[in-house]
Amino acid sequence: MTEQVPTVDMEKLVSLCRRRGFIFPSSEIYGGLSSCWDYGPLGAELKRNIKQAWWQAVVQERDDMVGMDTSILMHPQVWATSGHLEGFADSLVECKNCHQRWKADDLTGDRCPSCDGELTESRQFNLMFKTFMGPVEDEASTVYLRPETAQGMFVNFKNVLDTTRKRLPFGIAQTGKSFRNEITTGNFIFRSREFEQMEIEYFVKPGTDEEWFNYWVEERLNWYVRLGIKRENLQLRPHTEEELAHYARKCSDIDYLFPMGWAELEGIANRGDFDLTQHAEQSGKSLEYFDNETKEHFLPYIIEPAAGVDRSVLAFLCDAYDEETVKGEKRVLLHLHPTLAPFKVAILPLSRREQLVAVAKEIHADLRQCWMVSYDDTQSIGRRYRRQDETGTPFCVTVDFQSLEDNQVTIRERDTLNQIRIPISELRNTLQAKLAGEDFFVLPPGGKIWKEGGKDRQK
Ligand code: GAP
């Protein structure tokens, strides 16, 4: 493992998320519910943007992928077949003194880490949440909340094959909630009992699986980097033989350097033909693929890149968090990639004077047809800029008194504090270009450089 120190303090991040409305404890007015979280107005946007960026990369822009949205409740036999009923369990020990429960795998010694008390023998604890379907609560009506979205795609393999006429290699992708009754939770949204996944099941011809495994590892690593995560904060960790899940022939985790250290952000597994074999046997339905060229029938192998939405939210926030000093004052900012930023633009009229507000509102109405655009006319302009910096808004548009005469506004860039002044008629196209990555000082007709922010800033 690389000797590298996390640069972000978790407490600061949790406090920012609470203060600015990214993430709240669930049911907070009742004291919260352990390890459950609610995404606030900004968090919901960030999460939505992450899922959308993933969907665009793995479905929208590819010929070999389709999307699905399968149900959380599935036939109970699915979980017997998949091995979850029997094998999806952790070893649990309890302290005889303070009664705190621990995952045996997390302990280094044989005493309670909290009070040094004696521990019970370990027992297996299944992580699936049970509930009942229909009005009678008995064995026959027991169903489970899915612990992974994957099974919904395996059992639909034939449906997708028949209705889309896809040929190998091809994949299915879906995002959705999963539930695990984790023994230990914590580290904010890193491990919770209700979470969201973004999973791909990629079906390949046996023999080509190694090549596709390597392909997806690269592809997924690059996705995080393209969206702004520093490469040095990501590393690949191949699983040892002992660690491999019951279904996996091979697995590599993409680990991120979270505030508490390196931990799994996404896992990429070669599941071989385990899932299709099991489901074909137990359902009695053929899940074989017919290769038109070789005239062979066979069960495809599956490569599975499985990512967590909440862990991605945490990683993108950690990587974006920054503090600097501007003219002697501390500035907290999130360098979120424009694709992920909750708001792309903020409209800030310099005062609440009627004429200024009319122009600012007109600009707001126009731009919000394209993006999430914030409008803020409370407090001083400096404080409004800071608020936008803290929530990662890439560009602020200021409408001032001169705007009423020259029909121009200033745009301020979050990361550099540079400002340009451009005609209002050029605003939509200019912002579109800047959000797509154009150099900030490339000016539209009639535009000028207004201010260079560099000299005000100190790290
Ligand atoms: N279908 C394979 C599968 O579910 P996994 O490694 O157990 O594999 C995939 O889960 C991803 O889901 C993880 O890399 C992680 O990002 C996320 N995840 C798993 N358990 C989680 C939990 N309790 N809280 C938050 N995210 C979790």
JSON list of C-alpha atoms in Angstrom, two decimals, residues 347-433:
[
{"chain": "A", "resi": 347, "resn": "ILE", "atom": "CA", "xyz": [-27.05, 34.67, -10.36]},
{"chain": "A", "resi": 348, "resn": "LEU", "atom": "CA", "xyz": [-26.18, 37.41, -7.91]},
{"chain": "A", "resi": 349, "resn": "PRO", "atom": "CA", "xyz": [-27.73, 40.90, -8.33]},
{"chain": "A", "resi": 350, "resn": "LEU", "atom": "CA", "xyz": [-25.52, 43.42, -6.54]},
{"chain": "A", "resi": 351, "resn": "SER", "atom": "CA", "xyz": [-28.52, 44.95, -4.76]},
{"chain": "A", "resi": 352, "resn": "ARG", "atom": "CA", "xyz": [-32.26, 44.34, -4.44]},
{"chain": "A", "resi": 353, "resn": "ARG", "atom": "CA", "xyz": [-33.11, 47.46, -6.46]},
{"chain": "A", "resi": 354, "resn": "GLU", "atom": "CA", "xyz": [-36.03, 46.78, -8.72]},
{"chain": "A", "resi": 355, "resn": "GLN", "atom": "CA", "xyz": [-34.25, 47.41, -12.03]},
{"chain": "A", "resi": 356, "resn": "LEU", "atom": "CA", "xyz": [-31.35, 45.13, -11.11]},
{"chain": "A", "resi": 357, "resn": "VAL", "atom": "CA", "xyz": [-33.65, 42.37, -9.88]},
{"chain": "A", "resi": 358, "resn": "ALA", "atom": "CA", "xyz": [-35.65, 42.51, -13.13]},
{"chain": "A", "resi": 359, "resn": "VAL", "atom": "CA", "xyz": [-32.50, 41.91, -15.22]},
{"chain": "A", "resi": 360, "resn": "ALA", "atom": "CA", "xyz": [-31.18, 39.22, -12.85]},
{"chain": "A", "resi": 361, "resn": "LYS", "atom": "CA", "xyz": [-34.51, 37.37, -12.83]},
{"chain": "A", "resi": 362, "resn": "GLU", "atom": "CA", "xyz": [-34.69, 37.43, -16.60]},
{"chain": "A", "resi": 363, "resn": "ILE", "atom": "CA", "xyz": [-31.18, 35.92, -16.83]},
{"chain": "A", "resi": 364, "resn": "HIS", "atom": "CA", "xyz": [-32.15, 33.31, -14.21]},
{"chain": "A", "resi": 365, "resn": "ALA", "atom": "CA", "xyz": [-35.30, 32.33, -16.12]},
{"chain": "A", "resi": 366, "resn": "ASP", "atom": "CA", "xyz": [-33.28, 31.93, -19.31]},
{"chain": "A", "resi": 367, "resn": "LEU", "atom": "CA", "xyz": [-30.36, 29.91, -17.89]},
{"chain": "A", "resi": 368, "resn": "ARG", "atom": "CA", "xyz": [-32.40, 27.55, -15.74]},
{"chain": "A", "resi": 369, "resn": "GLN", "atom": "CA", "xyz": [-33.81, 26.06, -18.93]},
{"chain": "A", "resi": 370, "resn": "CYS", "atom": "CA", "xyz": [-30.33, 24.57, -19.40]},
{"chain": "A", "resi": 371, "resn": "TRP", "atom": "CA", "xyz": [-29.02, 23.87, -15.89]},
{"chain": "A", "resi": 372, "resn": "MET", "atom": "CA", "xyz": [-29.69, 24.01, -12.17]},
{"chain": "A", "resi": 373, "resn": "VAL", "atom": "CA", "xyz": [-29.10, 27.72, -11.52]},
{"chain": "A", "resi": 374, "resn": "SER", "atom": "CA", "xyz": [-29.11, 29.30, -8.08]},
{"chain": "A", "resi": 375, "resn": "TYR", "atom": "CA", "xyz": [-30.40, 32.83, -7.39]},
{"chain": "A", "resi": 376, "resn": "ASP", "atom": "CA", "xyz": [-29.15, 34.66, -4.31]},
{"chain": "A", "resi": 377, "resn": "ASP", "atom": "CA", "xyz": [-29.76, 38.27, -3.34]},
{"chain": "A", "resi": 378, "resn": "THR", "atom": "CA", "xyz": [-29.26, 38.09, 0.43]},
{"chain": "A", "resi": 379, "resn": "GLN", "atom": "CA", "xyz": [-26.28, 39.55, 2.35]},
{"chain": "A", "resi": 380, "resn": "SER", "atom": "CA", "xyz": [-23.08, 41.08, 0.95]},
{"chain": "A", "resi": 381, "resn": "ILE", "atom": "CA", "xyz": [-21.69, 39.95, -2.39]},
{"chain": "A", "resi": 382, "resn": "GLY", "atom": "CA", "xyz": [-18.57, 38.59, -0.62]},
{"chain": "A", "resi": 383, "resn": "ARG", "atom": "CA", "xyz": [-20.65, 36.30, 1.60]},
{"chain": "A", "resi": 384, "resn": "ARG", "atom": "CA", "xyz": [-22.71, 35.16, -1.34]},
{"chain": "A", "resi": 385, "resn": "TYR", "atom": "CA", "xyz": [-19.55, 34.24, -3.25]},
{"chain": "A", "resi": 386, "resn": "ARG", "atom": "CA", "xyz": [-18.31, 32.24, -0.24]},
{"chain": "A", "resi": 387, "resn": "ARG", "atom": "CA", "xyz": [-21.61, 30.36, -0.01]},
{"chain": "A", "resi": 388, "resn": "GLN", "atom": "CA", "xyz": [-21.37, 29.38, -3.67]},
{"chain": "A", "resi": 389, "resn": "ASP", "atom": "CA", "xyz": [-17.69, 28.36, -3.28]},
{"chain": "A", "resi": 390, "resn": "GLU", "atom": "CA", "xyz": [-18.56, 26.08, -0.36]},
{"chain": "A", "resi": 391, "resn": "THR", "atom": "CA", "xyz": [-21.19, 24.28, -2.37]},
{"chain": "A", "resi": 392, "resn": "GLY", "atom": "CA", "xyz": [-19.05, 23.96, -5.48]},
{"chain": "A", "resi": 393, "resn": "THR", "atom": "CA", "xyz": [-20.87, 26.27, -7.93]},
{"chain": "A", "resi": 394, "resn": "PRO", "atom": "CA", "xyz": [-18.35, 26.72, -10.78]},
{"chain": "A", "resi": 395, "resn": "PHE", "atom": "CA", "xyz": [-19.55, 30.15, -11.99]},
{"chain": "A", "resi": 396, "resn": "CYS", "atom": "CA", "xyz": [-21.19, 33.21, -10.43]},
{"chain": "A", "resi": 397, "resn": "VAL", "atom": "CA", "xyz": [-22.83, 35.84, -12.62]},
{"chain": "A", "resi": 398, "resn": "THR", "atom": "CA", "xyz": [-23.03, 39.30, -11.05]},
{"chain": "A", "resi": 399, "resn": "VAL", "atom": "CA", "xyz": [-25.53, 41.87, -12.24]},
{"chain": "A", "resi": 400, "resn": "ASP", "atom": "CA", "xyz": [-24.44, 45.39, -11.21]},
{"chain": "A", "resi": 401, "resn": "PHE", "atom": "CA", "xyz": [-25.61, 48.95, -11.87]},
{"chain": "A", "resi": 402, "resn": "GLN", "atom": "CA", "xyz": [-23.40, 49.24, -14.92]},
{"chain": "A", "resi": 403, "resn": "SER", "atom": "CA", "xyz": [-25.26, 46.23, -16.38]},
{"chain": "A", "resi": 404, "resn": "LEU", "atom": "CA", "xyz": [-28.30, 48.47, -16.75]},
{"chain": "A", "resi": 405, "resn": "GLU", "atom": "CA", "xyz": [-26.30, 50.73, -19.07]},
{"chain": "A", "resi": 406, "resn": "ASP", "atom": "CA", "xyz": [-23.95, 48.41, -20.97]},
{"chain": "A", "resi": 407, "resn": "ASN", "atom": "CA", "xyz": [-26.06, 45.20, -20.96]},
{"chain": "A", "resi": 408, "resn": "GLN", "atom": "CA", "xyz": [-23.05, 43.30, -19.67]},
{"chain": "A", "resi": 409, "resn": "VAL", "atom": "CA", "xyz": [-22.47, 41.12, -16.61]},
{"chain": "A", "resi": 410, "resn": "THR", "atom": "CA", "xyz": [-19.37, 39.70, -14.90]},
{"chain": "A", "resi": 411, "resn": "ILE", "atom": "CA", "xyz": [-18.71, 35.99, -14.60]},
{"chain": "A", "resi": 412, "resn": "ARG", "atom": "CA", "xyz": [-16.51, 34.84, -11.72]},
{"chain": "A", "resi": 413, "resn": "GLU", "atom": "CA", "xyz": [-14.72, 31.50, -11.85]},
{"chain": "A", "resi": 414, "resn": "ARG", "atom": "CA", "xyz": [-14.81, 29.55, -8.56]},
{"chain": "A", "resi": 415, "resn": "ASP", "atom": "CA", "xyz": [-11.34, 28.01, -8.61]},
{"chain": "A", "resi": 416, "resn": "THR", "atom": "CA", "xyz": [-9.22, 30.97, -9.80]},
{"chain": "A", "resi": 417, "resn": "LEU", "atom": "CA", "xyz": [-11.40, 33.93, -8.78]},
{"chain": "A", "resi": 418, "resn": "ASN", "atom": "CA", "xyz": [-10.76, 35.33, -12.26]},
{"chain": "A", "resi": 419, "resn": "GLN", "atom": "CA", "xyz": [-13.53, 37.48, -13.68]},
{"chain": "A", "resi": 420, "resn": "ILE", "atom": "CA", "xyz": [-14.60, 38.37, -17.21]},
{"chain": "A", "resi": 421, "resn": "ARG", "atom": "CA", "xyz": [-17.23, 40.85, -18.34]},
{"chain": "A", "resi": 422, "resn": "ILE", "atom": "CA", "xyz": [-19.39, 39.90, -21.30]},
{"chain": "A", "resi": 423, "resn": "PRO", "atom": "CA", "xyz": [-22.62, 40.96, -23.06]},
{"chain": "A", "resi": 424, "resn": "ILE", "atom": "CA", "xyz": [-25.75, 39.37, -21.58]},
{"chain": "A", "resi": 425, "resn": "SER", "atom": "CA", "xyz": [-26.64, 38.19, -25.10]},
{"chain": "A", "resi": 426, "resn": "GLU", "atom": "CA", "xyz": [-23.47, 35.98, -25.04]},
{"chain": "A", "resi": 427, "resn": "LEU", "atom": "CA", "xyz": [-24.06, 34.56, -21.56]},
{"chain": "A", "resi": 428, "resn": "ARG", "atom": "CA", "xyz": [-25.74, 31.25, -22.34]},
{"chain": "A", "resi": 429, "resn": "ASN", "atom": "CA", "xyz": [-23.24, 30.20, -25.01]},
{"chain": "A", "resi": 430, "resn": "THR", "atom": "CA", "xyz": [-20.26, 31.40, -22.98]},
{"chain": "A", "resi": 431, "resn": "LEU", "atom": "CA", "xyz": [-21.31, 29.47, -19.88]},
{"chain": "A", "resi": 432, "resn": "GLN", "atom": "CA", "xyz": [-22.01, 26.40, -22.01]},
{"chain": "A", "resi": 433, "resn": "ALA", "atom": "CA", "xyz": [-18.44, 26.56, -23.36]}
]
